[in-house]
CSV table of C-alpha atoms in Angstrom, one decimal:
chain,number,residue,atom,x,y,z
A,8,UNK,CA,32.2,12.0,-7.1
A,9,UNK,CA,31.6,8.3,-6.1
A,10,UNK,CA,30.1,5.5,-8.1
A,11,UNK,CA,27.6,2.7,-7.1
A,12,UNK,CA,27.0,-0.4,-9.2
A,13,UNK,CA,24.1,-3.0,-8.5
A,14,UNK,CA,21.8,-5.3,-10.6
A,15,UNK,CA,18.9,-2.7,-10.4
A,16,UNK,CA,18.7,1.1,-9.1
A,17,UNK,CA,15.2,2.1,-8.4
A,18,UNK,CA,14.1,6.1,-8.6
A,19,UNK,CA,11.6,6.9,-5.9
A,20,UNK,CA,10.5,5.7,-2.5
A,21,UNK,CA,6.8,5.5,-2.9
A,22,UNK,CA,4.2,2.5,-3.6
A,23,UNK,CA,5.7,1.5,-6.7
A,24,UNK,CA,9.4,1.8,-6.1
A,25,UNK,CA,9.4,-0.2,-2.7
A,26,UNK,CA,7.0,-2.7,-3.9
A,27,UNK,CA,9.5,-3.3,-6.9
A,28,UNK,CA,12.4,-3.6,-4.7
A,29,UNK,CA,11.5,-6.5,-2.5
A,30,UNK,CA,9.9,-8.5,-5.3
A,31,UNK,CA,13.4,-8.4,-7.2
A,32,UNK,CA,15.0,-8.2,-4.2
A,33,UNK,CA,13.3,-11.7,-3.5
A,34,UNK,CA,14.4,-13.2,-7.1
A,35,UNK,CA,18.3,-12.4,-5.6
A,36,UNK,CA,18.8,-8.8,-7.2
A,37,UNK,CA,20.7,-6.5,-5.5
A,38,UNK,CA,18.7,-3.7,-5.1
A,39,UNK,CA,19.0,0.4,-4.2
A,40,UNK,CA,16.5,2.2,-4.2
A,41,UNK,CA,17.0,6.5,-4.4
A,42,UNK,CA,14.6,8.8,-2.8
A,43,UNK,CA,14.6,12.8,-3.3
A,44,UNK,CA,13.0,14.0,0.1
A,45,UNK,CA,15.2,13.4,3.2
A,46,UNK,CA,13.0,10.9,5.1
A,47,UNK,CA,11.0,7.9,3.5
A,48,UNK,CA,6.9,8.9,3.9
A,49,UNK,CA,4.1,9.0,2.3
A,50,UNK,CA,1.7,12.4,2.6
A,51,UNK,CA,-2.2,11.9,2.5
A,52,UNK,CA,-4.9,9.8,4.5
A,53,UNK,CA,-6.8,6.9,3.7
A,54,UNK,CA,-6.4,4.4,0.6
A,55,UNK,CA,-8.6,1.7,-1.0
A,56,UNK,CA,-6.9,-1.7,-1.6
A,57,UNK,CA,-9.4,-3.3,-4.2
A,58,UNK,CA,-9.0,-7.8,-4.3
A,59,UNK,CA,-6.7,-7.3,-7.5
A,60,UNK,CA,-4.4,-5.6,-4.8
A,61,UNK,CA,-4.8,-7.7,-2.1
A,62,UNK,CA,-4.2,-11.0,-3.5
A,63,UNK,CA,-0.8,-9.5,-4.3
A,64,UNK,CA,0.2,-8.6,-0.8
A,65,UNK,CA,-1.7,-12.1,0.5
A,66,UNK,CA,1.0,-13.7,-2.0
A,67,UNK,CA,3.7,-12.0,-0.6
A,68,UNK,CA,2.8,-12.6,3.1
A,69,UNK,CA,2.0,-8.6,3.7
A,70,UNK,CA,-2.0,-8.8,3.8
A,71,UNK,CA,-2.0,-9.4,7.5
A,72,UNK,CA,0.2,-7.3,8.3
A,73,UNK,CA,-2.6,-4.4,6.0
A,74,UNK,CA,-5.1,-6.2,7.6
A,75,UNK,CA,-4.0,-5.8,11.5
A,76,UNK,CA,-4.2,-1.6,10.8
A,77,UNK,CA,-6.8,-1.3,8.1
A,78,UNK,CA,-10.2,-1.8,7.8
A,79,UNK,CA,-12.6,-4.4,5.6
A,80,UNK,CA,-15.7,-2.3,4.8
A,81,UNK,CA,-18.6,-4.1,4.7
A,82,UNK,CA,-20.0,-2.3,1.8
A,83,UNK,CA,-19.3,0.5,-1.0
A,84,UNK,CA,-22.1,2.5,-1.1
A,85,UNK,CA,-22.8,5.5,-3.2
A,86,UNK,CA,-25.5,8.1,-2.0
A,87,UNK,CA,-26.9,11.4,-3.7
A,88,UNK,CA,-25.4,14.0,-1.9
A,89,UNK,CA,-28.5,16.9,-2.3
A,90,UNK,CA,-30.9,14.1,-1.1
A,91,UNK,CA,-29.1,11.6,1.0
A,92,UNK,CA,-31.0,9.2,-1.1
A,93,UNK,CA,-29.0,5.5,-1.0
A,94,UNK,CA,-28.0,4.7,-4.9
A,95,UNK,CA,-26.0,1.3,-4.4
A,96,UNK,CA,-24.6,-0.6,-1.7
A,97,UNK,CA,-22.1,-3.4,-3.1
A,98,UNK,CA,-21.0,-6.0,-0.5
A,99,UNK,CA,-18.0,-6.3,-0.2
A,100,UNK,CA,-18.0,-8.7,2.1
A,101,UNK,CA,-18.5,-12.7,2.1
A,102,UNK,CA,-19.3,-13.9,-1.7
A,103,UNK,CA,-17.2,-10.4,-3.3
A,104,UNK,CA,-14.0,-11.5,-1.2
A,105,UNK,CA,-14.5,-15.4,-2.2
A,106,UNK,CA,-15.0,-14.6,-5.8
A,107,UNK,CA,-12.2,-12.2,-5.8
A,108,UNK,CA,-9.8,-14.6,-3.6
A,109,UNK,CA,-9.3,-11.4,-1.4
A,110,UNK,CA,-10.7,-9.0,0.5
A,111,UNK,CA,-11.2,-5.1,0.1
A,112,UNK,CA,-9.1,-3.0,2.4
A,113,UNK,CA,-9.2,0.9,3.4
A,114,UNK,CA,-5.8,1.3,5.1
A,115,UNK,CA,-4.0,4.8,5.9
A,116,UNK,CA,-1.4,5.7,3.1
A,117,UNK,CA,1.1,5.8,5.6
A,118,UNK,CA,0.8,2.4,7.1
A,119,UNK,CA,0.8,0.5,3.8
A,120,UNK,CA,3.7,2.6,3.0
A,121,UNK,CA,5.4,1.7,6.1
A,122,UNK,CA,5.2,-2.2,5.6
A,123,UNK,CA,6.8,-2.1,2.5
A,124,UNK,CA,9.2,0.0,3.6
A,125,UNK,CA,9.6,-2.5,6.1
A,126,UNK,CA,9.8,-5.4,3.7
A,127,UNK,CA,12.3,-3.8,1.6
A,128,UNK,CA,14.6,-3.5,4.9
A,129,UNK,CA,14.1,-7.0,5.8
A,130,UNK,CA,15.5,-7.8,2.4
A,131,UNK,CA,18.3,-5.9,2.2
A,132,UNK,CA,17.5,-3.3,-0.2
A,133,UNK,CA,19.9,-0.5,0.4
A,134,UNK,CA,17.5,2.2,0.8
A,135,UNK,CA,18.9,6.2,0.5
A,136,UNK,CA,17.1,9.5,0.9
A,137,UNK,CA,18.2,13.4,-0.4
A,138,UNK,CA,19.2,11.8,-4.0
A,139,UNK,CA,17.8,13.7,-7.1
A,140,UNK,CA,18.7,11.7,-10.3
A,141,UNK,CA,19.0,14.2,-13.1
A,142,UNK,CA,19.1,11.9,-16.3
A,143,UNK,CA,19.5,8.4,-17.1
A,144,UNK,CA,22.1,7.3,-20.4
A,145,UNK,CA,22.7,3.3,-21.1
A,146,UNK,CA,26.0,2.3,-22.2
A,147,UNK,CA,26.5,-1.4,-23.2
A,148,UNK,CA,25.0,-3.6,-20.6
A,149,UNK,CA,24.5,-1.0,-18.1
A,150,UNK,CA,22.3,2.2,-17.4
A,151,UNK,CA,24.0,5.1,-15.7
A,152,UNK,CA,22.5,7.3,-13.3
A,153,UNK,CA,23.6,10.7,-12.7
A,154,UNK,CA,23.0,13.0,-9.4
A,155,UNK,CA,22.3,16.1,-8.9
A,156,UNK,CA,25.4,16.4,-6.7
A,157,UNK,CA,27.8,14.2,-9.6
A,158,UNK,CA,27.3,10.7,-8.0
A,159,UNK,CA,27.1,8.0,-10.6
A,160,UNK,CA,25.1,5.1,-10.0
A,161,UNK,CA,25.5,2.1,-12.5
A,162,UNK,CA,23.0,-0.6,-12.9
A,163,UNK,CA,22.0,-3.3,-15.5
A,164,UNK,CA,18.3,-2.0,-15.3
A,165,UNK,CA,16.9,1.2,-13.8
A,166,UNK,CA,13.7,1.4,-12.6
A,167,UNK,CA,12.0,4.7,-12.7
A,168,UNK,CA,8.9,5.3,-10.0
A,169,UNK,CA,9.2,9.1,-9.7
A,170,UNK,CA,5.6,9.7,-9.8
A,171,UNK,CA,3.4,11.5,-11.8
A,172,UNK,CA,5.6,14.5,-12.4
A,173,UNK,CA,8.2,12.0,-13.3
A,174,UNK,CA,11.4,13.6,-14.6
A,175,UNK,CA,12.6,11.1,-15.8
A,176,UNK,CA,9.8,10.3,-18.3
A,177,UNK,CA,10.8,13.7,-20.0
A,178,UNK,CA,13.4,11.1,-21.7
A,179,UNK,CA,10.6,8.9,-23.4
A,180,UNK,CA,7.9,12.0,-23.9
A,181,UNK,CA,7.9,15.8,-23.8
A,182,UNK,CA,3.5,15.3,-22.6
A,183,UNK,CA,3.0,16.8,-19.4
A,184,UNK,CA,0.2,16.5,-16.7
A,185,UNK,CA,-3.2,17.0,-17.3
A,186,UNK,CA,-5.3,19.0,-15.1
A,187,UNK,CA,-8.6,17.9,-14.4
A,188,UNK,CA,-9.5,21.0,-13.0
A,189,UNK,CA,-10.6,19.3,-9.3
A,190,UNK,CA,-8.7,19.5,-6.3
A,191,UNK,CA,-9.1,17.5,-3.2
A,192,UNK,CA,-9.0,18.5,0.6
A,193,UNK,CA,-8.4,15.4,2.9
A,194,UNK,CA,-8.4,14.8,6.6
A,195,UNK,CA,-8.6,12.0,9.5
A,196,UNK,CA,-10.8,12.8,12.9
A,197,UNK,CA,-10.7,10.1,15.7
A,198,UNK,CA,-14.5,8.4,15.9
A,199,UNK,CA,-14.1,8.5,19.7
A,200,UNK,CA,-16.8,11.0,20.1
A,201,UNK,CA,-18.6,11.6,17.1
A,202,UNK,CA,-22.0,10.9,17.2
A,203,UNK,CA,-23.5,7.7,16.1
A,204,UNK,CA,-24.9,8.1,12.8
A,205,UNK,CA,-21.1,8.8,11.9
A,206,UNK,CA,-19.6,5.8,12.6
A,207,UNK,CA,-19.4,3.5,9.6
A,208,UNK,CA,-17.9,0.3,8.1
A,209,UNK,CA,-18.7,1.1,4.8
A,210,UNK,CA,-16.8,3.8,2.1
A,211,UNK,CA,-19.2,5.8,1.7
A,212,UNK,CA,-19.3,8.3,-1.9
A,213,UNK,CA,-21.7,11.2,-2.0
A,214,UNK,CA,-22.5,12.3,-5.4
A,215,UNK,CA,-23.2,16.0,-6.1
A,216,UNK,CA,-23.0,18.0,-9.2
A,217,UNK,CA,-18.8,19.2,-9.5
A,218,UNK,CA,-18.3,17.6,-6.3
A,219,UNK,CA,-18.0,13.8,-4.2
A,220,UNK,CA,-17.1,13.5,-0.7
A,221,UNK,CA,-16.0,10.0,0.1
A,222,UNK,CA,-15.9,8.6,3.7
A,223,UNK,CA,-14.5,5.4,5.3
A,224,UNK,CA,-12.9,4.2,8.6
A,225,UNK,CA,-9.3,3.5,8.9
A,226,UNK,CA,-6.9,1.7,11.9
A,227,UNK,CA,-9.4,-0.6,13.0
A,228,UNK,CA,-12.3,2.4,13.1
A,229,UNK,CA,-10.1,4.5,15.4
A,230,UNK,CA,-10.1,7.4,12.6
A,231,UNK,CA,-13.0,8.6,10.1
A,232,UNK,CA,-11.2,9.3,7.0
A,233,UNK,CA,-13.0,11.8,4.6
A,234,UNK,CA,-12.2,13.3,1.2
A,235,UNK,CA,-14.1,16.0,-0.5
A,236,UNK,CA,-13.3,17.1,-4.0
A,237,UNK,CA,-14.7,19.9,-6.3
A,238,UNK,CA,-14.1,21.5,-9.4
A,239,UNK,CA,-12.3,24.4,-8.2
A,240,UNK,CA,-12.5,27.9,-10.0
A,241,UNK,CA,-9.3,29.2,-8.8
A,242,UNK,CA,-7.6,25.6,-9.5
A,243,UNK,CA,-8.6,26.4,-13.3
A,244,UNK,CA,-7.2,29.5,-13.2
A,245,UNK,CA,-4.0,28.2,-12.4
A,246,UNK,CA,-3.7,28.3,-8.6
A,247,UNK,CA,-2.6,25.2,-7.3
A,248,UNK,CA,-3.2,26.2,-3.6
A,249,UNK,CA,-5.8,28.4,-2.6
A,250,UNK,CA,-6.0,29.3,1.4
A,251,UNK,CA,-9.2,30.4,3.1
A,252,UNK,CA,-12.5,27.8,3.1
A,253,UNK,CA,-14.7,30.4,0.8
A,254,UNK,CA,-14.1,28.2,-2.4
A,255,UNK,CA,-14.7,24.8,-0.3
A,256,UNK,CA,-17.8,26.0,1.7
A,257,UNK,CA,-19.5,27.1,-1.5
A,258,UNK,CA,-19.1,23.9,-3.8
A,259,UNK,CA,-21.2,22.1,-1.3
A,260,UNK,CA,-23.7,24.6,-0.4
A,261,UNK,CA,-26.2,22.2,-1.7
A,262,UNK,CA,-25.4,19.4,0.0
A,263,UNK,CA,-27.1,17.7,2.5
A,264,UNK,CA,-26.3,18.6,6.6
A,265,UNK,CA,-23.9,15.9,6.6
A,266,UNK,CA,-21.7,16.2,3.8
A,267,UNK,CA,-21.9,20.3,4.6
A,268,UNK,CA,-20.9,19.1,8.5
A,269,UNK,CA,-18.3,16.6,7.3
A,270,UNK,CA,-15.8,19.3,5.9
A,271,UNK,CA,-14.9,20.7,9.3
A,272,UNK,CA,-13.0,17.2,9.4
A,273,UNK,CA,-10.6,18.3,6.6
A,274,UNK,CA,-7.4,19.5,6.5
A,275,UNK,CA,-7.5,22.8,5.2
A,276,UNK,CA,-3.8,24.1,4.9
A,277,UNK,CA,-3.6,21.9,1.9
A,278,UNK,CA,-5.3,20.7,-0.6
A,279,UNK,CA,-4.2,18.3,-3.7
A,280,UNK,CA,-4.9,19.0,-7.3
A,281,UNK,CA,-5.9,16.4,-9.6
A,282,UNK,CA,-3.8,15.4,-12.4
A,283,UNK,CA,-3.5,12.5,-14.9
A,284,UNK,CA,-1.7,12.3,-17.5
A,285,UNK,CA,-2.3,10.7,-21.4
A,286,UNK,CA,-1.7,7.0,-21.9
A,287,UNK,CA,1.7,6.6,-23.9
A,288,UNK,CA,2.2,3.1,-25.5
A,289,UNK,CA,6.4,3.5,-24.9
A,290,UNK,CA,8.0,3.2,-21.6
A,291,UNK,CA,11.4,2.1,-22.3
A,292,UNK,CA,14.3,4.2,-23.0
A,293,UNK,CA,17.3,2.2,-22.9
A,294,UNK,CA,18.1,0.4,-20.1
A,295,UNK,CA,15.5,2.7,-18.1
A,296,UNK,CA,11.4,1.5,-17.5
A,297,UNK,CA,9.0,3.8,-15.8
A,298,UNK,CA,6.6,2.3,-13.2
A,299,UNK,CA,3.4,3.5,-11.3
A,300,UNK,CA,2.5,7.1,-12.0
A,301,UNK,CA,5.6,7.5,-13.4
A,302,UNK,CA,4.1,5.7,-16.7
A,303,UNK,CA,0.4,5.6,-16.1
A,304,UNK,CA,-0.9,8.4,-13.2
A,305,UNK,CA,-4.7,8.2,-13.2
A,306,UNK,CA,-7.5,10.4,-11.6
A,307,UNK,CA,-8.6,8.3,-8.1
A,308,UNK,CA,-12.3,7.7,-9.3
A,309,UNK,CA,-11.4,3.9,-9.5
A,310,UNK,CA,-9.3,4.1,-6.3
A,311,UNK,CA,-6.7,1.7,-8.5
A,312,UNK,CA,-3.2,4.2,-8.4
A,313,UNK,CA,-1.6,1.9,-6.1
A,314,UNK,CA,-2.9,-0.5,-6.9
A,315,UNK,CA,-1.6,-0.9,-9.8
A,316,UNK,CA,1.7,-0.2,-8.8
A,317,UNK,CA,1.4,-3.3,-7.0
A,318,UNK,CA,0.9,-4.9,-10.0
A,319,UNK,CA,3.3,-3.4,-11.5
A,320,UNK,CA,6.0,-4.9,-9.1
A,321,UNK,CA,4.4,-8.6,-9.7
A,322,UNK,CA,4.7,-8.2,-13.0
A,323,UNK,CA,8.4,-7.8,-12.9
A,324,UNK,CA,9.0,-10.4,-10.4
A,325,UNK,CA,7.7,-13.0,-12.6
A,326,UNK,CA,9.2,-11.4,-15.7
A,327,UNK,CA,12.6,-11.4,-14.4
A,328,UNK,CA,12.4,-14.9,-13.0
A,329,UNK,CA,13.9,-17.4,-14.9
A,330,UNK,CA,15.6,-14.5,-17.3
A,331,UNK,CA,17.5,-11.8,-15.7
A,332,UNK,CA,17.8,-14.1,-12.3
A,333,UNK,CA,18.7,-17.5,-13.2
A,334,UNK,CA,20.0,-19.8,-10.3
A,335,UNK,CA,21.7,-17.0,-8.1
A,336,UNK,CA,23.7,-15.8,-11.4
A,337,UNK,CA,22.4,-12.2,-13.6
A,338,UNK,CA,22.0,-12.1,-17.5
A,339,UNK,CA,21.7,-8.9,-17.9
A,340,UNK,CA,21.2,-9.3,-21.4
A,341,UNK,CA,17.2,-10.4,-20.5
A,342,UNK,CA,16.3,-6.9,-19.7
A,343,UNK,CA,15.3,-5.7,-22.7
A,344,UNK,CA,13.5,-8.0,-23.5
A,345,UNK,CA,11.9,-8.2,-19.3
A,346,UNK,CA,11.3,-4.6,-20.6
A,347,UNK,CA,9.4,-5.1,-23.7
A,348,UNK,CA,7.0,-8.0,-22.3
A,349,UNK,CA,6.3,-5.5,-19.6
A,350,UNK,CA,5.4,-3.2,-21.8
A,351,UNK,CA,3.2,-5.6,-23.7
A,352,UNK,CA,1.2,-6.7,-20.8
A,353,UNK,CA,0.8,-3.7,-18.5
A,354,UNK,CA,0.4,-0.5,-20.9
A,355,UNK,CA,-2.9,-1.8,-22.2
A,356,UNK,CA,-4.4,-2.4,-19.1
A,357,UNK,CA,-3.5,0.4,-17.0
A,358,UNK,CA,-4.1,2.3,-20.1
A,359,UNK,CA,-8.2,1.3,-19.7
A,360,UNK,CA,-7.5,2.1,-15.8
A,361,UNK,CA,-6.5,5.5,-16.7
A,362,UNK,CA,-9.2,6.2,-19.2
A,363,UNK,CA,-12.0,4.9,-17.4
A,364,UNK,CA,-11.1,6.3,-14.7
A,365,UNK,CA,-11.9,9.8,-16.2
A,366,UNK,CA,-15.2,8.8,-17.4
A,367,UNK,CA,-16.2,7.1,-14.3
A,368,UNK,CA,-15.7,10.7,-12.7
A,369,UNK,CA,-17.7,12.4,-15.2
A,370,UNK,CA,-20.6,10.1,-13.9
A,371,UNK,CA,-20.2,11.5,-10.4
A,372,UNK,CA,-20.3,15.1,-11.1
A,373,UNK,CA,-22.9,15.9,-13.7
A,374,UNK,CA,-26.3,17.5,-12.8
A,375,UNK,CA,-29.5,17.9,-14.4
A,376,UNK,CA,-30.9,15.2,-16.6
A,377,UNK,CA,-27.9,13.4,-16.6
A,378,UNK,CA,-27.8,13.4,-12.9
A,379,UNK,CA,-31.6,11.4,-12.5
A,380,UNK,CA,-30.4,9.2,-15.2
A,381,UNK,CA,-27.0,8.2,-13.5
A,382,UNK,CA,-29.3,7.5,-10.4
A,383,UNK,CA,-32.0,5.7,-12.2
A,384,UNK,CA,-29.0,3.1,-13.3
A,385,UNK,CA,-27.0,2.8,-10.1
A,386,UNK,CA,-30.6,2.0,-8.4
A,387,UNK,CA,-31.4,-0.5,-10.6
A,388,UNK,CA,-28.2,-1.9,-10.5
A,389,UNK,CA,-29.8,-4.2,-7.8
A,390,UNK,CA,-27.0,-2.9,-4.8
A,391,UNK,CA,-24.1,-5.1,-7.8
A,392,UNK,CA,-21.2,-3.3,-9.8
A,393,UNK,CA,-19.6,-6.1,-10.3
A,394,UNK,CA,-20.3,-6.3,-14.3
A,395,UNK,CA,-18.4,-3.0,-14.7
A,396,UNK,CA,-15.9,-3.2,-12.2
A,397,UNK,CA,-14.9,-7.0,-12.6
A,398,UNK,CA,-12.6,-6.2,-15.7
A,399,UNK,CA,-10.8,-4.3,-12.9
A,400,UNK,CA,-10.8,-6.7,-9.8
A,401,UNK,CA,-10.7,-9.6,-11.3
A,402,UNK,CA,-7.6,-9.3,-13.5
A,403,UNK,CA,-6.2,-12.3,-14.4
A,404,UNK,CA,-2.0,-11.2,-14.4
A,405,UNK,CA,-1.0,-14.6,-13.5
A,406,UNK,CA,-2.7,-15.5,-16.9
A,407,UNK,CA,-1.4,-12.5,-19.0
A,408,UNK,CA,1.9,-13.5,-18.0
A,409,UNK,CA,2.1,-17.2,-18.6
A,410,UNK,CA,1.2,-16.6,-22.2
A,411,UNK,CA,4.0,-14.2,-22.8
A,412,UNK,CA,6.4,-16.6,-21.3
A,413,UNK,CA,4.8,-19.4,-23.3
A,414,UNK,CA,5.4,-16.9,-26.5
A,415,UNK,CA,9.2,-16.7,-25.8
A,416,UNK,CA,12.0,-18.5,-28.0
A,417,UNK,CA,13.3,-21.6,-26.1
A,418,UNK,CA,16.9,-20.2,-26.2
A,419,UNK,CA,15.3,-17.3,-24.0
A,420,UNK,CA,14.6,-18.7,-20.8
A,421,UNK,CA,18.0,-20.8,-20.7
C-alpha cells in the first residue's frame, strides 16, 4: 500500500473532473486527478455547447481550439415530426452570439473531451487511469481517499466528478437515479454522399408524441450527427439494453420519411437510458464536494450537462482564488468555507437546470390536444426562445460570485 498527498484529488476523468483540474491547476494547486476505466475517453457523439459554455472556454483560451473541430449552427430549429411542418427556427447566429458574448457550438463528445484532456497535461495535472476510490473519510485538515486495491490518497479537498451513478454521493444521500423511462440510440455517418436535403448547419429537433430525433453536423460538416430517443417499453420494464430494432422501428412508425430514413444512421448495438436524478440542496461531506452529474445529473432536453460542469469548474477557480491559493502558498483551512459558497451559488441554479429540464421534455413528447397547442406557441413564438431560455444562457456567474466574495468577513480573504 502506497500513499499520495496533494492539494486536491479529483474522482473521475470526464467533463467535470478535467475542467476542474486545470482551473485549480491554474490558481497553483497541485492536482491528480483518478479515473476508473483504463484509458481516458469519452463514449457518445455529438454535444451542444450553449454561449453560457462558451464564454468559459473563450476565457480560458480553449474556444478555438472547439471551434477548429466543431460546428456553429446557424439556427435551432424545431419541426413536427408527423408533419415535417417548421415550428421555430432561433438564430443562433450574428445578434444571439453578440448578446450572449459567445457563440453556440455542436462539437463531438470526444473532441471537447480531448482538449481538456489536453489542457490538464499542459498543466501538469498528474492524470491516472484503473483507480476505483471506495470511500472518502476527512481527518483534520485533510480528506483521505481509499482504493479499491488499499492505496491512500491524501488531499486537503477532494473533488468528486464520478457521474451520475456517483458512488461517492452514497456518503451525502442514500437517493438513487431516476428513470425517465426513455432511452437514446446515437450515431455519426460521414455527409460525403448523402443526398442534399440532408446536409444541414442547423440542430435540427423533430417532435413526435414519446419520441424526438435531433440532428446536427459535427467536425466541420464532415459527420451528420443524429439522436433519436423514445419512451421505451422494455426500458420500463427494467431492461436497460434491449438488442434487435423491433422497439426502435415502431416508436417512429408515424414519422415522416425522413426521421423513419434517418435511424439507419444509428448505432444500434447500444443504446443509453435516460436518468436524472432529484435535486439535493447538500453536497459536502467533509472535506469531499460533488461536481457535475455527480451532484446535479439532468435529462439532455436543455443540452446544458456539460455545460454546467464547465461552470462548475469556473466557479471553483474563482472561489479558491484569493482563499485556498494565496500568493503561491495553500490555506487549507478556506475549503470549507470554498465548499459552502459553492454550494450557495451553484445548487439553486443547476437545481432549475435539472427541473426544467424534465418539463421541457414533457413539451416534446405529448400528443393530442396538447400536441397542437405546444405548436400553436412555438409558431407564434415569432422563430425567438430567447425569453425562456435566457435565464439559461445568459447566466450572469461572474456576478453571483462577486457578491458572495463581497459577503465574506474581511479576516477571510487575508
Amino acid at each position: 500500500m502506497t500513499e499520495t498527498t496533494q492539494d486536491v484529488l479529483i474522482v473521475g476523468g470526464g467533463m467535470a473532473g478535467l475542467a476542474a483540474a486545470f482551473t485549480l491547476r491554474e490558481n497553483g494547486a497541485s492536482v491528480m486527478l483518478l479515473e476508473q476505466a483504463a484509458e481516458f475517453g469519452e463514449v457518445g457523439a455529438g454535444l451542444q455547447l450553449a454561449p453560457n459554455a462558451t464564454r468559459l472556454l473563450k476565457k480560458w483560451g480553449l474556444l478555438d481550439e472547439v471551434l477548429a473541430v466543431g460546428v456553429t449552427p446557424d439556427h435551432v430549429a424545431f419541426k413536427d415530426a408527423r408533419t415535417g411542418e417548421p415550428l421555430l427556427s432561433q438564430d443562433v447566429t450574428g445578434v444571439f452570439a453578440d448578446t450572449y458574448g459567445a457563440p453556440y457550438v455542436v462539437v463531438h463528445r470526444s473532441d471537447l473531451h480531448r482538449v481538456l484532456l489536453e489542457r490538464c497535461r499542459v498543466a501538469g495535472v498528474t492524470l491516472i487511469n484503473s483507480v476505483t476510490i471506495e470511500n472518502v473519510v476527512t481527518t483534520g485538515d485533510q480528506a483521505i481517499a481509499t482504493a479499491a486495491d488499499g492505496t491512500i490518497y491524501r488531499a486537503g479537498a477532494v473533488l468528486a466528478a464520478d457521474g451520475l451513478k456517483s458512488r461517492l454521493r452514497t456518503q451525502i444521500s442514500d437517493d438513487e437515479p431516476i428513470s425517465s423511462a426513455y432511452v437514446a440510440y446515437r450515431g455519426t455517418v460521414p455527409t460525403a454522399g448523402l443526398p442534399s436535403d440532408q446536409l444541414i448547419n442547423d440542430v435540427t429537433v423533430y417532435f413526435g408524441p414519446d419520441c424526438h430525433m435531433v440532428q446536427y453536423p459535427l467536425r466541420g460538416g464532415e459527420l451528420l450527427n443524429t439522436v433519436a430517443v423514445f419512451r421505451s417499453k422494455s426500458f420500463e420494464s427494467g431492461i436497460e439494453q434491449a438488442p434487435g430494432l423491433e422497439e426502435l422501428q415502431e416508436a417512429y412508425a408515424g414519422c415522416v420519411p425522413h426521421v423513419q430514413e434517418s435511424l439507419k444512421h444509428l448505432w444500434h448495438g447500444i443504446r443509453w437510458p435516460m436518468f436524472d436524478r432529484e435535486p439535493i440542496e447538500q453536497w459536502v461531506d467533509g472535506r469531499m464536494l460533488l461536481i457535475g452529474d455527480a451532484a446535479h445529473p439532468m435529462l439532455q432536453y436543455l443540452a446544458q450537462g456539460a455545460c454546467q460542469a464547465l461552470e462548475d469548474a469556473a466557479a471553483l477557480q474563482e472561489l479558491t482564488r484569493g482563499t485556498v491559493f494565496v500568493d503561491g502558498r495553500v490555506n487549507v483551512s478556506a475549503w470549507r468555507q470554498v465548499f459552502d459558497e459553492f454550494t450557495e451559488i451553484r445548487q439553486p441554479r443547476t437545481a432549475r437546470v435539472q427541473t426544467a429540464a424534465r418539463v421541457w421534455g414533457e413539451s416534446w413528447h405529448v400528443d393530442g390536444l396538447p400536441r397542437l397547442l405546444r405548436n400553436m406557441l412555438f409558431k407564434a413564438s415569432n422563430d425567438d426562445v430567447s425569453p425562456h431560455t435566457d435565464w439559461v444562457y445568459g447566466h450572469a456567474l461572474e456576478s453571483s460570485i462577486d457578491a458572495v466574495k463581497a459577503a465574506r468577513p474581511v479576516a477571510a480573504s487575508v
